mmCIF file of C-alpha atoms in Angstrom:
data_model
loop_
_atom_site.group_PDB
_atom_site.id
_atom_site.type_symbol
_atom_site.label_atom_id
_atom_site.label_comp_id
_atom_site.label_asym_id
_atom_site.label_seq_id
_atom_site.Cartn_x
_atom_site.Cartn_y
_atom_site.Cartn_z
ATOM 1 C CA UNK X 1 312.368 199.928 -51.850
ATOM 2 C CA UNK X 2 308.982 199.413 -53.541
ATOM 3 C CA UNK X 3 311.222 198.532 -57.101
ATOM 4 C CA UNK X 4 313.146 196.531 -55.048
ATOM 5 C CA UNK X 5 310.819 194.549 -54.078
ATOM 6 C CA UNK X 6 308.941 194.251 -57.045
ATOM 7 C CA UNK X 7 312.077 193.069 -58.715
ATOM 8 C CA UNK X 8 312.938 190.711 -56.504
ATOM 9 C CA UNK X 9 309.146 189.009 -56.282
ATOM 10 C CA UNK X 10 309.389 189.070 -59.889
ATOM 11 C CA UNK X 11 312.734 186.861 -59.559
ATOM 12 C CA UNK X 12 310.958 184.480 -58.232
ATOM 13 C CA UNK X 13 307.697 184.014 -60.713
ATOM 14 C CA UNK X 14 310.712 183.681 -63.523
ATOM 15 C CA UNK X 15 312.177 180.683 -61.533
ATOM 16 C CA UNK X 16 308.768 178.696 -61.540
ATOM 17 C CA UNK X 17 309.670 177.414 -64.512
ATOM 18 C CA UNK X 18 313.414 176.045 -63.946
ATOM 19 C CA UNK X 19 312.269 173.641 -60.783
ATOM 20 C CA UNK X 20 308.344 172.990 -62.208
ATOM 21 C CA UNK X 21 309.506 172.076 -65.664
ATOM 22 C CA UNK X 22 311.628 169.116 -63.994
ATOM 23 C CA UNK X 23 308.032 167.774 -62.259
ATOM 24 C CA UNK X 24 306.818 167.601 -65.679
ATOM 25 C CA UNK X 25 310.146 165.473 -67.571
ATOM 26 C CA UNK X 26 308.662 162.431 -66.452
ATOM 27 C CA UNK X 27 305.283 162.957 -68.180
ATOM 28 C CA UNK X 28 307.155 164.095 -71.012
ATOM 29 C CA UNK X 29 309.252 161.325 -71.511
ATOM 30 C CA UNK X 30 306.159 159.137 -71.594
ATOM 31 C CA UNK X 31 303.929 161.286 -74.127
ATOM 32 C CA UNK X 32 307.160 161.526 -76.774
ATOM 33 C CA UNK X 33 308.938 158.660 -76.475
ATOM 34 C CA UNK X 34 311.910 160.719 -75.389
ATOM 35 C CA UNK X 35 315.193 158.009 -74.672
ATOM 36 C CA UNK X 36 318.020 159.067 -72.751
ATOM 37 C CA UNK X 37 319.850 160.791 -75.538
ATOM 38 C CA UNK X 38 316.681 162.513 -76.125
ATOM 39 C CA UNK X 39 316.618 164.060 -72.613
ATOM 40 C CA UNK X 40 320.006 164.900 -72.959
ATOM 41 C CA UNK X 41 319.421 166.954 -75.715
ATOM 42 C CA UNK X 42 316.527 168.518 -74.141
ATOM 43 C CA UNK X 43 318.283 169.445 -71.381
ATOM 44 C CA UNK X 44 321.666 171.064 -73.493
ATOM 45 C CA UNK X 45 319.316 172.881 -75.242
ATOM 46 C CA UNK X 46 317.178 174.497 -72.463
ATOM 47 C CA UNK X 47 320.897 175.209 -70.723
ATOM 48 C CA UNK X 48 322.289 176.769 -73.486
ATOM 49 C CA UNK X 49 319.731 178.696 -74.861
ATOM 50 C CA UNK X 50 319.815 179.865 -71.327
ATOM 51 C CA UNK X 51 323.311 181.148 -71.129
ATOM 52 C CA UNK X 52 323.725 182.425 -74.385
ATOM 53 C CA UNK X 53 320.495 185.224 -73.925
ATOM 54 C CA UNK X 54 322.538 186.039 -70.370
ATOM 55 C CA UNK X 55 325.593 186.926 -72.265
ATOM 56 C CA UNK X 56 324.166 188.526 -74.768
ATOM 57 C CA UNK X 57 321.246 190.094 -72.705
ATOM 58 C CA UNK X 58 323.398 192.295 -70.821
ATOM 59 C CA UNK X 59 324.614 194.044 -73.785
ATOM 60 C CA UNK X 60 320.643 194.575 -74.903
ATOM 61 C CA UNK X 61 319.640 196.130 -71.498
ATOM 62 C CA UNK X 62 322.709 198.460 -71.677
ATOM 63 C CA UNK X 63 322.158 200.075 -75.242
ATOM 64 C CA UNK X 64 318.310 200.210 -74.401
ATOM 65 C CA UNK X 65 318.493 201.030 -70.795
ATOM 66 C CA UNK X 66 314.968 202.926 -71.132
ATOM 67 C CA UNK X 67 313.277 200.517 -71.769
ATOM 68 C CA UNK X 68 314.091 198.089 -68.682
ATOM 69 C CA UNK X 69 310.544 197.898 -67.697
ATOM 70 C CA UNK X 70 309.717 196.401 -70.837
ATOM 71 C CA UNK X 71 312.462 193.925 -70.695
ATOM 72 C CA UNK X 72 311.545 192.669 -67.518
ATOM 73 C CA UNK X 73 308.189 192.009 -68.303
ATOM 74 C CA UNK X 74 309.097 190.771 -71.681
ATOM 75 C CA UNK X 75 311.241 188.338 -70.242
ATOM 76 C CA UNK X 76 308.259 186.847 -68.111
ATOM 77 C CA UNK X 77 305.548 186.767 -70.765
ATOM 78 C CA UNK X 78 307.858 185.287 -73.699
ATOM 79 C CA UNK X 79 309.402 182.774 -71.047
ATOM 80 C CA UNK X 80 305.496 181.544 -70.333
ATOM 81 C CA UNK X 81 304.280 182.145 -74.162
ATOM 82 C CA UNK X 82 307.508 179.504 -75.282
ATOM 83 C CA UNK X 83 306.620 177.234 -72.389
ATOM 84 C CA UNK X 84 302.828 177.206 -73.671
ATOM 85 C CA UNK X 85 303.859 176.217 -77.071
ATOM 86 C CA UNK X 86 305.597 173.359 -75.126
ATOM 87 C CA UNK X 87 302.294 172.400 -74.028
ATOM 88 C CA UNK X 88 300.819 172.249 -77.214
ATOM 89 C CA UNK X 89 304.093 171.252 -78.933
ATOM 90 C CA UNK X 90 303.612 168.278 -81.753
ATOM 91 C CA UNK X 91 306.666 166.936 -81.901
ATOM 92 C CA UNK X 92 310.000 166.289 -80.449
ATOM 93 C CA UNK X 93 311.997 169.632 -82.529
ATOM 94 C CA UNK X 94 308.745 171.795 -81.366
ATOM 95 C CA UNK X 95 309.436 170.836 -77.717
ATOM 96 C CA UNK X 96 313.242 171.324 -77.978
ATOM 97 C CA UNK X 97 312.375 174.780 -79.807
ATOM 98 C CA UNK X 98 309.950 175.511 -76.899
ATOM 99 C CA UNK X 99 311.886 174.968 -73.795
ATOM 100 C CA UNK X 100 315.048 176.374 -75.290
ATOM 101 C CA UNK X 101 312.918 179.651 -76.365
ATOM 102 C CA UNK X 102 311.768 179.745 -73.220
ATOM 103 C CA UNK X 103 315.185 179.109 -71.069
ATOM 104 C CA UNK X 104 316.504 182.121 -72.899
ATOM 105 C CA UNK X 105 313.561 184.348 -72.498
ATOM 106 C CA UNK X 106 313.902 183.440 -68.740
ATOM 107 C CA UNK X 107 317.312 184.242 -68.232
ATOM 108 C CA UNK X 108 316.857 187.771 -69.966
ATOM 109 C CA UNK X 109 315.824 188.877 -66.300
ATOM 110 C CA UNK X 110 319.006 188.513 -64.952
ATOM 111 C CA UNK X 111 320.974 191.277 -66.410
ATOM 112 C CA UNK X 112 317.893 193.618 -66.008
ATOM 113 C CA UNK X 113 317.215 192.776 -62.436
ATOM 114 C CA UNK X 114 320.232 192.584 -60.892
ATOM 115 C CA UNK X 115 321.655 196.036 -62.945
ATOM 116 C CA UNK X 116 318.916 198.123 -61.574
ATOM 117 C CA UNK X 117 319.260 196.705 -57.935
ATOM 118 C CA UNK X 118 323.432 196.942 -58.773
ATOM 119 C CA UNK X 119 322.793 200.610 -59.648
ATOM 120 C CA UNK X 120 319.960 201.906 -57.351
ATOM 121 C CA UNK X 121 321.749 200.358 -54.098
ATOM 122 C CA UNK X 122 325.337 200.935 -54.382
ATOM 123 C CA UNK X 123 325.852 200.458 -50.765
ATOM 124 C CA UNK X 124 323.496 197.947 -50.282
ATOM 125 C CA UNK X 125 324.420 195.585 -53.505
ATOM 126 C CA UNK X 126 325.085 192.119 -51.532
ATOM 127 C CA UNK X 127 321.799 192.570 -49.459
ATOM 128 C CA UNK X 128 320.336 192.910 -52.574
ATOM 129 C CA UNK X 129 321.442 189.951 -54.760
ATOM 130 C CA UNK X 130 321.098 187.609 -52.052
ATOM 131 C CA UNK X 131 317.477 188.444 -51.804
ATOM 132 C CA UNK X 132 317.112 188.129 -55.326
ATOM 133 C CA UNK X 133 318.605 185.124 -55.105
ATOM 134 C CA UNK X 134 316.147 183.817 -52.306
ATOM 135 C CA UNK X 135 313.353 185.095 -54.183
ATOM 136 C CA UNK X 136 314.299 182.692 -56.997
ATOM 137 C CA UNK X 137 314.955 179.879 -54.706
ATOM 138 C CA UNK X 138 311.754 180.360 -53.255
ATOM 139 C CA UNK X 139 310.094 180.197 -56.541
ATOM 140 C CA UNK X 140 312.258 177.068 -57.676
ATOM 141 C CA UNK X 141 311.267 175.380 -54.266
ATOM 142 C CA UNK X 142 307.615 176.032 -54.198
ATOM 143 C CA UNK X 143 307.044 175.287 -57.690
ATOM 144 C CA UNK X 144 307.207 171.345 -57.881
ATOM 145 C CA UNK X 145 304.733 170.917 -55.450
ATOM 146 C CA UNK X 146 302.409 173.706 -56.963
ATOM 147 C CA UNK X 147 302.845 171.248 -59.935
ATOM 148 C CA UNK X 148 302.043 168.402 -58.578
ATOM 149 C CA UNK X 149 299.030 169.553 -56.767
ATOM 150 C CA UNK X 150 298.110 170.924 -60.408
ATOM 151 C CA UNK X 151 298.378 167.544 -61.580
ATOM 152 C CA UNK X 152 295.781 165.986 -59.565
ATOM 153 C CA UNK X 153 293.352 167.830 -61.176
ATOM 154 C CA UNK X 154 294.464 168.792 -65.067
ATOM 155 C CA UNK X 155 296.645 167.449 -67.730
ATOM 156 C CA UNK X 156 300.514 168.297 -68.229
ATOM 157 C CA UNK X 157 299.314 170.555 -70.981
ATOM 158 C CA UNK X 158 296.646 172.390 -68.579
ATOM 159 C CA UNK X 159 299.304 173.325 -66.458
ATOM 160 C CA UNK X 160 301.369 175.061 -69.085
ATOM 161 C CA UNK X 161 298.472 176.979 -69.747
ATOM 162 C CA UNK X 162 297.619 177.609 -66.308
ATOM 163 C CA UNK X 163 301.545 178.653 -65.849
ATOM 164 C CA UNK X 164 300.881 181.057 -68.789
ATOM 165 C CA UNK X 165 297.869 182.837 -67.827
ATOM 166 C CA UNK X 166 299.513 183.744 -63.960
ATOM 167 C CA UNK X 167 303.001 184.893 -65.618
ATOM 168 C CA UNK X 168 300.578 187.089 -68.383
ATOM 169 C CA UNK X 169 299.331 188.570 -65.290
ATOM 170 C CA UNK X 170 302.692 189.130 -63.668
ATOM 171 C CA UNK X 171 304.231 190.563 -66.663
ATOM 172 C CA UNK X 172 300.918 193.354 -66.803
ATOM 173 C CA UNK X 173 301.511 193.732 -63.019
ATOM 174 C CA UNK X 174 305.195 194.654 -63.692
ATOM 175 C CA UNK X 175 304.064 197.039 -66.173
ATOM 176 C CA UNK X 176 301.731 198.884 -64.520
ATOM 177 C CA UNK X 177 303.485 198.866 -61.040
ATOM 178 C CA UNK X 178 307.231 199.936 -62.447
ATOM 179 C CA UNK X 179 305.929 201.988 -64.958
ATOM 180 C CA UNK X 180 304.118 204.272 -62.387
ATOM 181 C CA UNK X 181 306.922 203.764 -59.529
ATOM 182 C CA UNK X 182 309.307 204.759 -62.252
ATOM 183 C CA UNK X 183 313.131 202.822 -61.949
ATOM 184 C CA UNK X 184 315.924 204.978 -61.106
ATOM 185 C CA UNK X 185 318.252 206.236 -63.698
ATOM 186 C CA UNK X 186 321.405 204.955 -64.123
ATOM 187 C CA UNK X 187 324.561 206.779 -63.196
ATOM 188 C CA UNK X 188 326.529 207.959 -66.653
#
């Protein structure tokens, strides 16, 4: 229960982004100029880079199943390290290159989350997923207005690096707490 539920708070730290990154499109628009088209792009990108990791993430976590604690807080800290070099990001193929990066690193958790809650409660799988799936929600509806209160009192950029140092300490917290709870193994 204690993986479970470390798991499924994790879910929703790798959500913050999806929901909080859409506070910060405005702001973004501004500072590079971006048109229509230009969001567009921005948006494909992120999405895509997204799906593609999913589909190919799955495959990862299954040929390196011991190393699933890793993964999941790999996931975390390269999602926040790719949305800090948003915040520092130059130009317009930097920022692209950043949110995409970061999208993909993001959706890695998926397949690694929901295979070990798939696995360690056979009986219980539904119960699981939709409280993995509230845990993101929760993170994707907090988020914004953690944002905008941020705003008040930093810059776009400041938040990004405020967004990286709490998900740096989630990813050592995942470490430390799954490494010494141990994950189940998975059935052969």
């Amino acid at each position: 229960k204690r993986v479970a539920g470390t798991i499924i708070s994790g879910h929703g730290f790798q959500h913050m982004y999806a929901d909080g990154f859409l506070v910060l499109l405005p702001i973004l628009k501004d500072v590079f100029g971006l048109d229509a088209v230009s969001l567009g792009i921005l948006s494909t990108a992120r999405q895509a880079a997204g799906g593609l990791l999913s589909m190919g993430g799955g495959f990862l976590v299954d040929m390196f199943a011991g190393k699933r604690v890793l993964f999941l807080a790999g996931s975390l800290f390269l999602m926040a390290l790719a949305y800090l070099v948003v915040g520092v990001a130059p130009n317009f193929a930097i920022l692209v290159l950043g949110v995409s990066a970061g999208s993909a690193a993001g959706s890695f958790w998926h397949p690694i989350g929901l295979g070990i809650l798939s696995y360690t409660f056979p009986r219980n799988r539904a119960l699981m997923m939709s409280l993995h799936r509230s845990s993101g929600s929760i993170g994707e509806t907090v988020t914004p207005l953690l944002v905008a209160a941020a705003l008040v009192f930093t810059t776009w950029r400041g938040v990004l690096v405020g967004g990286f140092i709490i998900i740096t300490i989630v990813s050592v917290t995942l470490i430390i707490v799954l490494s010494k709870l141990g994950l189940p193994e998975r059935p052969k």
